[in-house]
Short mmCIF file of C-alpha atoms and ligand atoms in Angstrom, two decimals:
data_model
loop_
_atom_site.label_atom_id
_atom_site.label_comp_id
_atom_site.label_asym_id
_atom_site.label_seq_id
_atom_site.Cartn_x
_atom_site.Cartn_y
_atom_site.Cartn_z
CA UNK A 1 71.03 108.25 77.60
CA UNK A 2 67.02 107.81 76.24
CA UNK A 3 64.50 109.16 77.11
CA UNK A 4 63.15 106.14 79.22
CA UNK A 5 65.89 106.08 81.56
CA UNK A 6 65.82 109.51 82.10
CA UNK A 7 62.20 109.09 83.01
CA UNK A 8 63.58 106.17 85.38
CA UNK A 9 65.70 108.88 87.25
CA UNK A 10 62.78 111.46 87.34
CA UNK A 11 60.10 108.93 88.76
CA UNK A 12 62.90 107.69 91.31
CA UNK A 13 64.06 111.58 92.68
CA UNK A 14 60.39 111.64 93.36
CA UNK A 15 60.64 108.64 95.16
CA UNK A 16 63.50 109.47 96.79
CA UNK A 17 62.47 112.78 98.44
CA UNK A 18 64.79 114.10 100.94
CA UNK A 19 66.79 110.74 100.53
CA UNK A 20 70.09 110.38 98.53
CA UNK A 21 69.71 108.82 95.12
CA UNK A 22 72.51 108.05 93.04
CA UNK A 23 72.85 107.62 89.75
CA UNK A 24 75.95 105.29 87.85
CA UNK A 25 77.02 105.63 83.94
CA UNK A 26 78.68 102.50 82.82
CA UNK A 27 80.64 102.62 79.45
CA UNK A 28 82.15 100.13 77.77
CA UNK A 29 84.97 101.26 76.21
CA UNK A 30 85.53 98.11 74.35
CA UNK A 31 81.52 98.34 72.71
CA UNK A 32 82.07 98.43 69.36
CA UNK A 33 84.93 95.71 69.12
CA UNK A 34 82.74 93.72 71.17
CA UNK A 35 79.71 93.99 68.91
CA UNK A 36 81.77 93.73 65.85
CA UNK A 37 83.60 90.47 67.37
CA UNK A 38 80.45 89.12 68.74
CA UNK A 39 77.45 89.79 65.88
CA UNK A 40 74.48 92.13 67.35
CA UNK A 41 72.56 89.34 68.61
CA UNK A 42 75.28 87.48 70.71
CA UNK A 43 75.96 91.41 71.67
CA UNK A 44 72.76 91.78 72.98
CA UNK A 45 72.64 88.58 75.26
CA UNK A 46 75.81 90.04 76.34
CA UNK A 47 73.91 93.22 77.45
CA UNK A 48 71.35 91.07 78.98
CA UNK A 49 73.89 89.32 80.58
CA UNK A 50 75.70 92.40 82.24
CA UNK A 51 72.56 93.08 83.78
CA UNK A 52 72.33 90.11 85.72
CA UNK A 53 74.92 90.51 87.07
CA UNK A 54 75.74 93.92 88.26
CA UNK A 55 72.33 93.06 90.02
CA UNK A 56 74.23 90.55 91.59
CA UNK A 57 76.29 92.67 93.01
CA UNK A 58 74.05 95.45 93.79
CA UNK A 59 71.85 95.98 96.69
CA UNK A 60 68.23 94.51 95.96
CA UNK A 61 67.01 98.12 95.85
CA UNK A 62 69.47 99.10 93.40
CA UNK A 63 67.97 99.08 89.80
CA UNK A 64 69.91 98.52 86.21
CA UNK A 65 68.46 99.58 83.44
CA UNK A 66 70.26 99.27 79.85
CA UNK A 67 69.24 101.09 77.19
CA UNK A 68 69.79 100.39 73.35
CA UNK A 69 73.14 98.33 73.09
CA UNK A 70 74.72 101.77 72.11
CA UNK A 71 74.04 103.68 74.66
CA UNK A 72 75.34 103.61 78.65
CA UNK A 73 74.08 101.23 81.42
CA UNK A 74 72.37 103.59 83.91
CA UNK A 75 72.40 102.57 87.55
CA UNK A 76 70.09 103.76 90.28
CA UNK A 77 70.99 103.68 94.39
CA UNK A 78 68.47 104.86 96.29
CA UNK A 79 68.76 105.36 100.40
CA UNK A 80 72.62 106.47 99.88
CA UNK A 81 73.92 107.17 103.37
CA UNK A 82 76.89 108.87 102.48
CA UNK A 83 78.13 109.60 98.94
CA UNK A 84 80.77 106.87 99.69
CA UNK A 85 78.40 104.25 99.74
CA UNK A 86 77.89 105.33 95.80
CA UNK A 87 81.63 105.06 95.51
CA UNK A 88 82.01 101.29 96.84
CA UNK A 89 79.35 100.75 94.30
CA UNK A 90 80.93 101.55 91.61
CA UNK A 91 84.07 100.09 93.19
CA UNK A 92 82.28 96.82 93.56
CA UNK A 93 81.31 97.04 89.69
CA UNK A 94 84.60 97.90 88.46
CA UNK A 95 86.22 94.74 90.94
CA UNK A 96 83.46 92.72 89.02
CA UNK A 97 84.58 93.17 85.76
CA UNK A 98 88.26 93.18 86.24
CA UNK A 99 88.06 89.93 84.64
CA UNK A 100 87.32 89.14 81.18
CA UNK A 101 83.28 88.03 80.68
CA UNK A 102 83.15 84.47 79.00
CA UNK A 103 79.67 84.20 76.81
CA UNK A 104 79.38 81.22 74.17
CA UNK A 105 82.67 80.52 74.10
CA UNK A 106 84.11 83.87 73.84
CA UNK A 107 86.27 85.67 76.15
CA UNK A 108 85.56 89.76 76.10
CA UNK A 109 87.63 92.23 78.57
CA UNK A 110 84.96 95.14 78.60
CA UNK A 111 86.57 97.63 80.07
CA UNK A 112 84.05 99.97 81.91
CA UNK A 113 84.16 103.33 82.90
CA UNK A 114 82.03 105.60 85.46
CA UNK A 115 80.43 108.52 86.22
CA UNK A 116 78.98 108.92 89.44
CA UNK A 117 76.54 112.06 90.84
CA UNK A 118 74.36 111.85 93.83
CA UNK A 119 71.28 113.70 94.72
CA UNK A 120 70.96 116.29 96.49
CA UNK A 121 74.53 116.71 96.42
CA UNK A 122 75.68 117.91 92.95
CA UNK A 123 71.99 118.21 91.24
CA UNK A 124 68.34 118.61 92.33
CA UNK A 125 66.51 117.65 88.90
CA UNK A 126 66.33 114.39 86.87
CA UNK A 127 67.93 116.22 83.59
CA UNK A 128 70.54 117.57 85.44
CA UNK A 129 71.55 115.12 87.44
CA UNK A 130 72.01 113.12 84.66
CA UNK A 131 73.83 115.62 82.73
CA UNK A 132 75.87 115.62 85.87
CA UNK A 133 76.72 111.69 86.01
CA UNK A 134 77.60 112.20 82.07
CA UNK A 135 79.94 114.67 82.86
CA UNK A 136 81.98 112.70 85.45
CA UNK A 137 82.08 109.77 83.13
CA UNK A 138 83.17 112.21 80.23
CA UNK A 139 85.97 113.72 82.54
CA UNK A 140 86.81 109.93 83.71
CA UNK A 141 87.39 109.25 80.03
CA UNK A 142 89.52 112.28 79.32
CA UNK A 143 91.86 111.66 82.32
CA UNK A 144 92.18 108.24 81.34
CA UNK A 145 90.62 107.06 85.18
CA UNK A 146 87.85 104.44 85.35
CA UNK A 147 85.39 105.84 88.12
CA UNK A 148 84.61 110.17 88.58
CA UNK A 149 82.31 111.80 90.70
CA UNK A 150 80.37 114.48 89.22
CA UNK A 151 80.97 118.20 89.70
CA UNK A 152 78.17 120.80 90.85
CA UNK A 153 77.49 123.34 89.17
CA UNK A 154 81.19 124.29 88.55
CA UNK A 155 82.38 122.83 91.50
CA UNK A 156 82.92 119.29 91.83
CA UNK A 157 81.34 118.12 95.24
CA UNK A 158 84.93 117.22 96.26
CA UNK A 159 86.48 120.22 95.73
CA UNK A 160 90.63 120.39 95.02
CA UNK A 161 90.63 122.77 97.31
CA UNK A 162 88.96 120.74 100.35
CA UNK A 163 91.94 117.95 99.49
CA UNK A 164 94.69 120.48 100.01
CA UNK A 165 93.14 121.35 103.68
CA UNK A 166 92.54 118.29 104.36
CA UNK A 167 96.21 117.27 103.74
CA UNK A 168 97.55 120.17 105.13
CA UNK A 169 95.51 121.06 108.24
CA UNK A 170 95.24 117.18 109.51
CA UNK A 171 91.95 116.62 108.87
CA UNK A 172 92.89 112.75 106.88
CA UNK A 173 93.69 110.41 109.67
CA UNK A 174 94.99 106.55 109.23
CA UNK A 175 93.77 103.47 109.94
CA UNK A 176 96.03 100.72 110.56
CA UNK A 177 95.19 97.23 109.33
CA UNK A 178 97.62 94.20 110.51
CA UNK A 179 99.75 90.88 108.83
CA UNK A 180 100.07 87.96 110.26
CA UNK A 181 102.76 85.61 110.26
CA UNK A 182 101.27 82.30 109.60
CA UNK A 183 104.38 80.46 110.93
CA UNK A 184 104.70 82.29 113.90
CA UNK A 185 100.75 83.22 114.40
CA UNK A 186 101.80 86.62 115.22
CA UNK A 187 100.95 89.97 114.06
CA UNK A 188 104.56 90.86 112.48
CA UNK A 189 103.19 94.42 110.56
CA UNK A 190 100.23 96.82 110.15
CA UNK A 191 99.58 98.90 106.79
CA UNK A 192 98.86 102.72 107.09
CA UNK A 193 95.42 103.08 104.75
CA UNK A 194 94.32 106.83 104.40
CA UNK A 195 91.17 107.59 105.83
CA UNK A 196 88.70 110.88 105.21
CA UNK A 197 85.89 112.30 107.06
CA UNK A 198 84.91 114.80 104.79
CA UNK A 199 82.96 117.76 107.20
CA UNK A 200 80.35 117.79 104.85
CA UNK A 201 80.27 114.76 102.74
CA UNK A 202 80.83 112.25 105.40
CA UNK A 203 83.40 109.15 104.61
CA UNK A 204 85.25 109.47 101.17
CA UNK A 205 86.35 106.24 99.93
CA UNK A 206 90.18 106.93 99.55
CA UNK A 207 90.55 105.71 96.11
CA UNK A 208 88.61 108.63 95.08
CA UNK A 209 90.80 111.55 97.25
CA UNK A 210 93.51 109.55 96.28
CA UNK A 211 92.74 109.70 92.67
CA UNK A 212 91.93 112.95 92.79
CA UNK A 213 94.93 114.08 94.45
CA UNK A 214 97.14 112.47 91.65
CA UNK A 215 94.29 114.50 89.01
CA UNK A 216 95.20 117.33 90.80
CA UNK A 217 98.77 117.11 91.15
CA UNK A 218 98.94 116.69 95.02
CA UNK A 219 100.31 113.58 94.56
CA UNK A 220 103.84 115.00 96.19
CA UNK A 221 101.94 116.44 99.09
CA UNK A 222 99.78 112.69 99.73
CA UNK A 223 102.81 111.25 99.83
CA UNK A 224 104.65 113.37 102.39
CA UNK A 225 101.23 113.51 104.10
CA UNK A 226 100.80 109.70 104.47
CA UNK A 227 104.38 108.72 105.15
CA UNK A 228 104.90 111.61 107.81
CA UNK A 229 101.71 110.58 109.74
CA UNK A 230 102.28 106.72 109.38
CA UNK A 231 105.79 106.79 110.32
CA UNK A 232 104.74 108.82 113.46
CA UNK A 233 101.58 107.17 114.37
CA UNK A 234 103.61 103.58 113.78
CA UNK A 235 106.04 105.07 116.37
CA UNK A 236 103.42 104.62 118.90
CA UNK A 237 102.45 101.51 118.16
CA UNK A 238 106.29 100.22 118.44
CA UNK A 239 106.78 101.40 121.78
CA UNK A 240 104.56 98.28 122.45
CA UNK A 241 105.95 95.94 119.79
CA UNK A 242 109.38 97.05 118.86
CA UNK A 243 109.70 94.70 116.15
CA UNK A 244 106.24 95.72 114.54
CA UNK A 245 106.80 96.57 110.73
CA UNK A 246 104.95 99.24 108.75
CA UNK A 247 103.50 98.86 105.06
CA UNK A 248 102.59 102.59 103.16
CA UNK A 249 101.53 102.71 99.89
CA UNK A 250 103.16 104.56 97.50
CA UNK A 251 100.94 106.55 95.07
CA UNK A 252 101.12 105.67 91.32
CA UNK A 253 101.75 109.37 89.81
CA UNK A 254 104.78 109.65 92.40
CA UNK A 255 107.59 108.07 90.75
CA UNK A 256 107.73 110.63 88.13
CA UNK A 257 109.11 113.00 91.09
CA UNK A 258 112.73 113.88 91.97
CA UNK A 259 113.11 113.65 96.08
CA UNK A 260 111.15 110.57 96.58
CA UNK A 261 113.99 108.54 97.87
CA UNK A 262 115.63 111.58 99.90
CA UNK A 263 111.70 112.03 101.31
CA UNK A 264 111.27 108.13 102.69
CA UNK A 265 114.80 108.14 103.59
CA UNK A 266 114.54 111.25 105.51
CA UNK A 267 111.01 110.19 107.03
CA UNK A 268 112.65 106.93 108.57
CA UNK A 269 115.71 108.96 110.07
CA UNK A 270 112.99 111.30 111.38
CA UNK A 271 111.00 108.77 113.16
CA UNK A 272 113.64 107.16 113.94
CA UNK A 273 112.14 103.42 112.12
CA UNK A 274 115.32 100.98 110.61
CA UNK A 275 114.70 100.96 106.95
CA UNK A 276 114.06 96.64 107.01
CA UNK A 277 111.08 97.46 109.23
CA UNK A 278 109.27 99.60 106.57
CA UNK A 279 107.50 97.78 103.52
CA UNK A 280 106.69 100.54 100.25
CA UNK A 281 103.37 98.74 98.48
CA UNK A 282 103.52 99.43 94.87
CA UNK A 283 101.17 98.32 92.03
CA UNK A 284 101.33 97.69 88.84
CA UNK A 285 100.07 100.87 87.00
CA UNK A 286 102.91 102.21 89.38
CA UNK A 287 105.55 100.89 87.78
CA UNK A 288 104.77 100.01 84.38
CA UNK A 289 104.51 103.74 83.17
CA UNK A 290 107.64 104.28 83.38
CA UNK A 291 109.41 100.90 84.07
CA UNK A 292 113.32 102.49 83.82
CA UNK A 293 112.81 105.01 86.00
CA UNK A 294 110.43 103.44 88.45
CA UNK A 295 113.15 100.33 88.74
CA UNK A 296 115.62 102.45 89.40
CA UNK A 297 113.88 104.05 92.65
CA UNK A 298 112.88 101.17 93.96
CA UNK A 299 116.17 99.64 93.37
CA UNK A 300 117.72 102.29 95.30
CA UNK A 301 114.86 102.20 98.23
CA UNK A 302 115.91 98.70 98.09
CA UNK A 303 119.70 99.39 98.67
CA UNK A 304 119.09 101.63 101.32
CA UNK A 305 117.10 98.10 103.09
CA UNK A 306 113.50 99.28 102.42
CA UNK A 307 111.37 96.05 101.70
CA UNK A 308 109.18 96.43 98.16
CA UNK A 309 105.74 94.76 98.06
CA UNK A 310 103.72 94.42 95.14
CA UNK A 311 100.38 95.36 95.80
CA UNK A 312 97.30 93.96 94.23
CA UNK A 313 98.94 91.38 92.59
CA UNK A 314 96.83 89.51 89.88
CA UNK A 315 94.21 92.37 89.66
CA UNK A 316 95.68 94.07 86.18
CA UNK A 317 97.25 92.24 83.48
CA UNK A 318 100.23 91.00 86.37
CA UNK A 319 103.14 91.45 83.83
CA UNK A 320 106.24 89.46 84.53
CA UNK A 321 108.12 92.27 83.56
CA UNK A 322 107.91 93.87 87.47
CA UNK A 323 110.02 91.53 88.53
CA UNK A 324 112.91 91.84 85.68
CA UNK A 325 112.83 95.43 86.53
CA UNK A 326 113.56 95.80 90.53
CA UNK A 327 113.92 93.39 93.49
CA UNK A 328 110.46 93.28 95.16
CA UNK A 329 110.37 91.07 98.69
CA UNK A 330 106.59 90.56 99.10
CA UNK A 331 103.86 89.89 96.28
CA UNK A 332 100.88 90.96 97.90
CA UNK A 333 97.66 88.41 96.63
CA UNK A 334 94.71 90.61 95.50
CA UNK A 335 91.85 90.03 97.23
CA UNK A 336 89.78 89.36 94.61
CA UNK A 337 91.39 85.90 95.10
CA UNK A 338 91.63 85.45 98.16
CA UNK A 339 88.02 86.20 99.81
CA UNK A 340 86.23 83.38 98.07
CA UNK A 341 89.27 80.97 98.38
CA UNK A 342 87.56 78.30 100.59
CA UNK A 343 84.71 78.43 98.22
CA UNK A 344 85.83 78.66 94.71
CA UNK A 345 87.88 75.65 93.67
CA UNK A 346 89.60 77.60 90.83
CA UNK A 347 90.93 80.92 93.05
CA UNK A 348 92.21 78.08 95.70
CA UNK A 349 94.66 76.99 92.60
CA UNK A 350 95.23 80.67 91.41
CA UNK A 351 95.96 81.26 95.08
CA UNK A 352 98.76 78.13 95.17
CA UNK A 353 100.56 79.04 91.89
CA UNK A 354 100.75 82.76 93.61
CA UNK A 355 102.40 81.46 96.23
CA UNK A 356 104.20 79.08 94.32
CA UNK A 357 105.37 82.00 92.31
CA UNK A 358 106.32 84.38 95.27
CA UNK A 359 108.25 81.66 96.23
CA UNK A 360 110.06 80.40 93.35
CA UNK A 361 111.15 84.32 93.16
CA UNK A 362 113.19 84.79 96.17
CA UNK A 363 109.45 86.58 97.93
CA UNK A 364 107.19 86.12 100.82
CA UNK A 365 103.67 85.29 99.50
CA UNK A 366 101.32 88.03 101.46
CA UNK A 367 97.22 87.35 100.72
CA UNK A 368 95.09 89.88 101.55
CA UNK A 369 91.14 90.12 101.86
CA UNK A 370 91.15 87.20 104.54
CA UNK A 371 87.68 87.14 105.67
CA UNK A 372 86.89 83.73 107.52
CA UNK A 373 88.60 81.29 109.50
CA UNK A 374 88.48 78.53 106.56
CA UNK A 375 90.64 80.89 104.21
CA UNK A 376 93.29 81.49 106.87
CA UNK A 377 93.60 77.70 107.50
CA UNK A 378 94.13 76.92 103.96
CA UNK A 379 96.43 79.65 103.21
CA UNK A 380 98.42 78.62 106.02
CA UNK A 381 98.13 74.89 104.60
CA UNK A 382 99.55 75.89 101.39
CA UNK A 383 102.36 77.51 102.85
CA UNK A 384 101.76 81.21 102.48
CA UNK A 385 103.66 83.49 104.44
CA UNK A 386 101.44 86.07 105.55
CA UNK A 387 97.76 87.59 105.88
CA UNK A 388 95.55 90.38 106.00
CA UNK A 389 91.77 91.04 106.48
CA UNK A 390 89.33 91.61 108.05
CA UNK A 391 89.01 88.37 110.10
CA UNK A 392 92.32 88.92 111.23
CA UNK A 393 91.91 92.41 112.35
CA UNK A 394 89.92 95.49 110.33
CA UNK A 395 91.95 98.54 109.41
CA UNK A 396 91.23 100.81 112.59
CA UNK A 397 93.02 104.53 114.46
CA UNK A 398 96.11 103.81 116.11
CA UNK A 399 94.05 105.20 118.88
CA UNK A 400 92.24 101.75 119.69
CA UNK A 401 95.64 100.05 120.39
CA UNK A 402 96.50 96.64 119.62
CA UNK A 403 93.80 94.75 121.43
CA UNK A 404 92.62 92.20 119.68
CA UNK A 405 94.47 91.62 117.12
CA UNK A 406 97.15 89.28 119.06
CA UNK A 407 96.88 86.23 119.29
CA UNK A 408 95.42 85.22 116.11
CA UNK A 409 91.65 85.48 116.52
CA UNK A 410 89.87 81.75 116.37
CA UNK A 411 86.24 83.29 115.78
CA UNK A 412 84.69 85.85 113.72
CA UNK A 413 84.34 87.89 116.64
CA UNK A 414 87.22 90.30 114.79
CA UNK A 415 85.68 90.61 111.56
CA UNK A 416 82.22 92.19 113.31
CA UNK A 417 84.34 95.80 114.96
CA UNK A 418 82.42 98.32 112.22
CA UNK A 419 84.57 99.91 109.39
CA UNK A 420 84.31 103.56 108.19
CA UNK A 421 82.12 102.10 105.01
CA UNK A 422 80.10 99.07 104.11
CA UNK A 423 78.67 98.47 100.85
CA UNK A 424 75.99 97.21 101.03
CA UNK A 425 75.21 98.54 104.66
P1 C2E B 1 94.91 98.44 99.16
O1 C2E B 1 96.31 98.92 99.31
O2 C2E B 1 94.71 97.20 98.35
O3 C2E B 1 94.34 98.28 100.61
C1 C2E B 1 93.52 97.22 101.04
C2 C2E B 1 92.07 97.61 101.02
O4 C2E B 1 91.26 96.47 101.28
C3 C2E B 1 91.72 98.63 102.10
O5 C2E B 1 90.69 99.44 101.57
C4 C2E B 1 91.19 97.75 103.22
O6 C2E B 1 90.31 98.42 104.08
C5 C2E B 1 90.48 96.67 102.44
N1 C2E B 1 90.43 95.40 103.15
C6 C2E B 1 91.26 94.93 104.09
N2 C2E B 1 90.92 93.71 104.49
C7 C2E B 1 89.83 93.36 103.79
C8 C2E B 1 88.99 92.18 103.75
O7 C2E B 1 89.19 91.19 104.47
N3 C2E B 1 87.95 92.21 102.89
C9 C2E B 1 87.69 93.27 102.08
N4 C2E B 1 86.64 93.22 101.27
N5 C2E B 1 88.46 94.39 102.08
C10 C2E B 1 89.52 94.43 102.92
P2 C2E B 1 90.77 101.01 101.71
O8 C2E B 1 91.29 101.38 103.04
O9 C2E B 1 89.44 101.50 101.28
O10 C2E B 1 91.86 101.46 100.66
C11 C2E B 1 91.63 101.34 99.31
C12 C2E B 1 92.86 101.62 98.50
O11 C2E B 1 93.23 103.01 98.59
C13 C2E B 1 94.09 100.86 98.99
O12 C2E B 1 94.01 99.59 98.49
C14 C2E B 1 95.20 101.71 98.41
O13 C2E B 1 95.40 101.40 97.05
C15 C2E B 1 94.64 103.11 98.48
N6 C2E B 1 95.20 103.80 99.65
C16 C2E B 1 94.74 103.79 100.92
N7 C2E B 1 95.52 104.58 101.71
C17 C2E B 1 96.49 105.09 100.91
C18 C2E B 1 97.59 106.01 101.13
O14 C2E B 1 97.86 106.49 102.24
N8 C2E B 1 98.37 106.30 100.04
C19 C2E B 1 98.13 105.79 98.81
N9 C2E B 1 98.93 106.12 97.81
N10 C2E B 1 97.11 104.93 98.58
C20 C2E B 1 96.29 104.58 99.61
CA1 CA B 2 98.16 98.27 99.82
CA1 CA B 3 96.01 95.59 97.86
#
């Protein structure tokens, strides 16, 4: 960091007053390849270029501000609400360059990383809530994660601790979010998405707990968590639709635990669900750490009848090894694709050969991030099987029952029921 951008987050905590401010690290991992590839001036456009367009997806308030090409893009959010606003920031930045950046005929992959602290929440000063932000992009490095929040003082401002009562003593709660059959125009599942009101730090953007709680080794205890409580609430909601399926998604760090197929198994008999009506969402990083082993699970969750979706497909580097290595049913179309598909001429075709490909495979094509009326009607003309978003229905408590969400909605009246975050508000 210079000295000018830490001058940036001085004159804007003074600003800010009583107000949350938080402050992003970007690193590119990739930097010096880049400027070695690229030459220092093409480098430097490139920097100029970044800019632009994390702006773009910033709030207007929000201010970048690079530095010398060797040292990290600094961020600045002022007006936070809650500190998960800050986290569907860097979310949204991380989404944004996913993809590889094209500039004069070159193609770079950056690779970012971030650190994350908030104000007043893990530091009071400028100096130290930078030192703060460095340290949760220093720990993101070490653990091999793209995004961490910073840690006060000693104590991170999500502590381990507050994740183990949270799992333990109920305080997490699930949303349910629903598919649509686009043959039959009904709602034919729901997916169980972790939610967490933090007492003190408000919303917490569940990629972060759940991160954290494979950092910390809960990983075992999210699972049972989340398949206990969806399996349960689900029960609920089948007592009104009996032939209502359920989607869970399995955590990345648990296939490297004995019992998993014994624990879903047992869950099902418990709540009494027929193994064909439960869906297990995997991604890629799931599998592909350990491909052998992770196969074999889901080959034998597949035996037993339990449908395999692959989650986020077309986000990572979408291997075709998953599908030499176990029998998926579903391939779940990232969203990144799928939003912008009325709009966007080239995601409509990425969005056809998906389907295409489900297809040609033996699987059901499910897209997800369906947002507006227009992208429904054209996944439905191109023959995909299935939906999810927010126009159909947003992820919400089992509590608010299935109004709503059946028949298929015409409007956008669906996509206006508030969600636990927004970003930008
Ligand atoms: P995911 O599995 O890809 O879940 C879909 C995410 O997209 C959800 O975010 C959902 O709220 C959001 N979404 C749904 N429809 C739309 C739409 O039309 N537009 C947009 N922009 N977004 C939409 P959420 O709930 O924040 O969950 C984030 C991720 O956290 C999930 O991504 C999943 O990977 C993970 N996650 C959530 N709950 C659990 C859980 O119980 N266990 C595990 N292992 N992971 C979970
Ligand atoms: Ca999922
Ligand atoms: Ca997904």
């Amino acid at each position: 960091m210079e000295t000018t951008q830490l001058e940036a987050v001085k004159q804007a905590l003074a600003v800010a007053g009583s107000s949350r401010l938080g402050l992003l690290l970007l690193h590119v991992q990739r930097r010096r390849q880049i400027q070695a590839h690229l030459g220092l001036q093409l480098s430097e456009r490139l920097q100029g270029m970044l800019a632009e367009r994390l702006q773009q997806v910033l709030r207007p308030d929000d201010r970048v501000l690079t530095g010398a090409l060797d040292t990290e893009i600094m961020v600045l959010l002022p007006d936070l609400l809650s500190p998960g606003h800050a986290q569907m920031a860097a979310l949204r930045i991380l989404r944004e360059f996913d993809q590889p950046v094209e500039i004069e005929g070159h193609t770079v992959l950056l690779g970012l990383t971030i650190g994350l602290a908030i104000a007043p929440d893990h530091a009071l000063a400028g100096e130290e809530l930078a030192r703060a932000a460095l340290l949760a992009l220093d720990e993101a490095e070490r653990e091999g994660q793209r995004f961490a929040m910073a840690v006060a003082g000693t104590a991170s401002g999500l502590r381990v601790e507050d994740l183990r009562r949270a799992l333990l003593e109920n305080e997490m709660t699930l949303a349910f979010q629903p598919q649509l059959d686009l043959r039959s125009g009904q709602i034919v599942a729901v997916e169980a998405l972790a939610r967490w009101d933090h007492p003190e730090l408000g919303d917490i953007a569940p990629e972060l707990f759940i991160g954290m709680a494979e950092r910390m080794g809960l990983s075992t205890e999210l699972t049972r968590w989340s398949l206990n409580a969806a399996l349960r609430e689900h029960a609920q909601l089948r007592r009104q639709m009996p032939e209502l399926g359920c989607a869970v998604n399995l955590s990345p760090k648990i296939f490297g635990q004995s019992g998993l197929i014994e624990q879903i198994l047992g869950a099902l008999r418990l709540w009494d669900l027929p193994p064909r009506m439960l869906t297990v969402e995997v991604t890629e990083t799931a599998v592909l750490e350990d491909a052998d082993y992770s196969g074999w699970v889901l080959a034998q969750l597949h035996a037993a009848g339990v449908d395999i979706s692959i989650d986020d497909f077309g986000r990572g580097y979408s291997s075709f090894s998953y599908f030499k290595h176990f029998p998926a049913r579903e391939l779940k179309i990232d969203q990144l694709f799928v939003t912008q598909v009325a709009a966007d001429e080239s995601d409509l075709r990425i969005v056809r050969s998906m389907i295409e490909l489900a297809h040609n495979l033996g699987m059901r094509a499910l897209a997800e991030g369906v947002e507006d009326a227009q992208a429904l009607r054209l996944l439905t003309e191109m023959g995909c099987d299935r939906a999810q978003g927010f126009h159909i229905g947003r992820p919400r408590p089992v509590g608010a029952g299935l109004e709503g969400w059946s028949p298929v909605p015409s409007g956008s009246e669906s996509a206006s029921a508030s969600e636990s975050i927004s970003y930008p508000p």
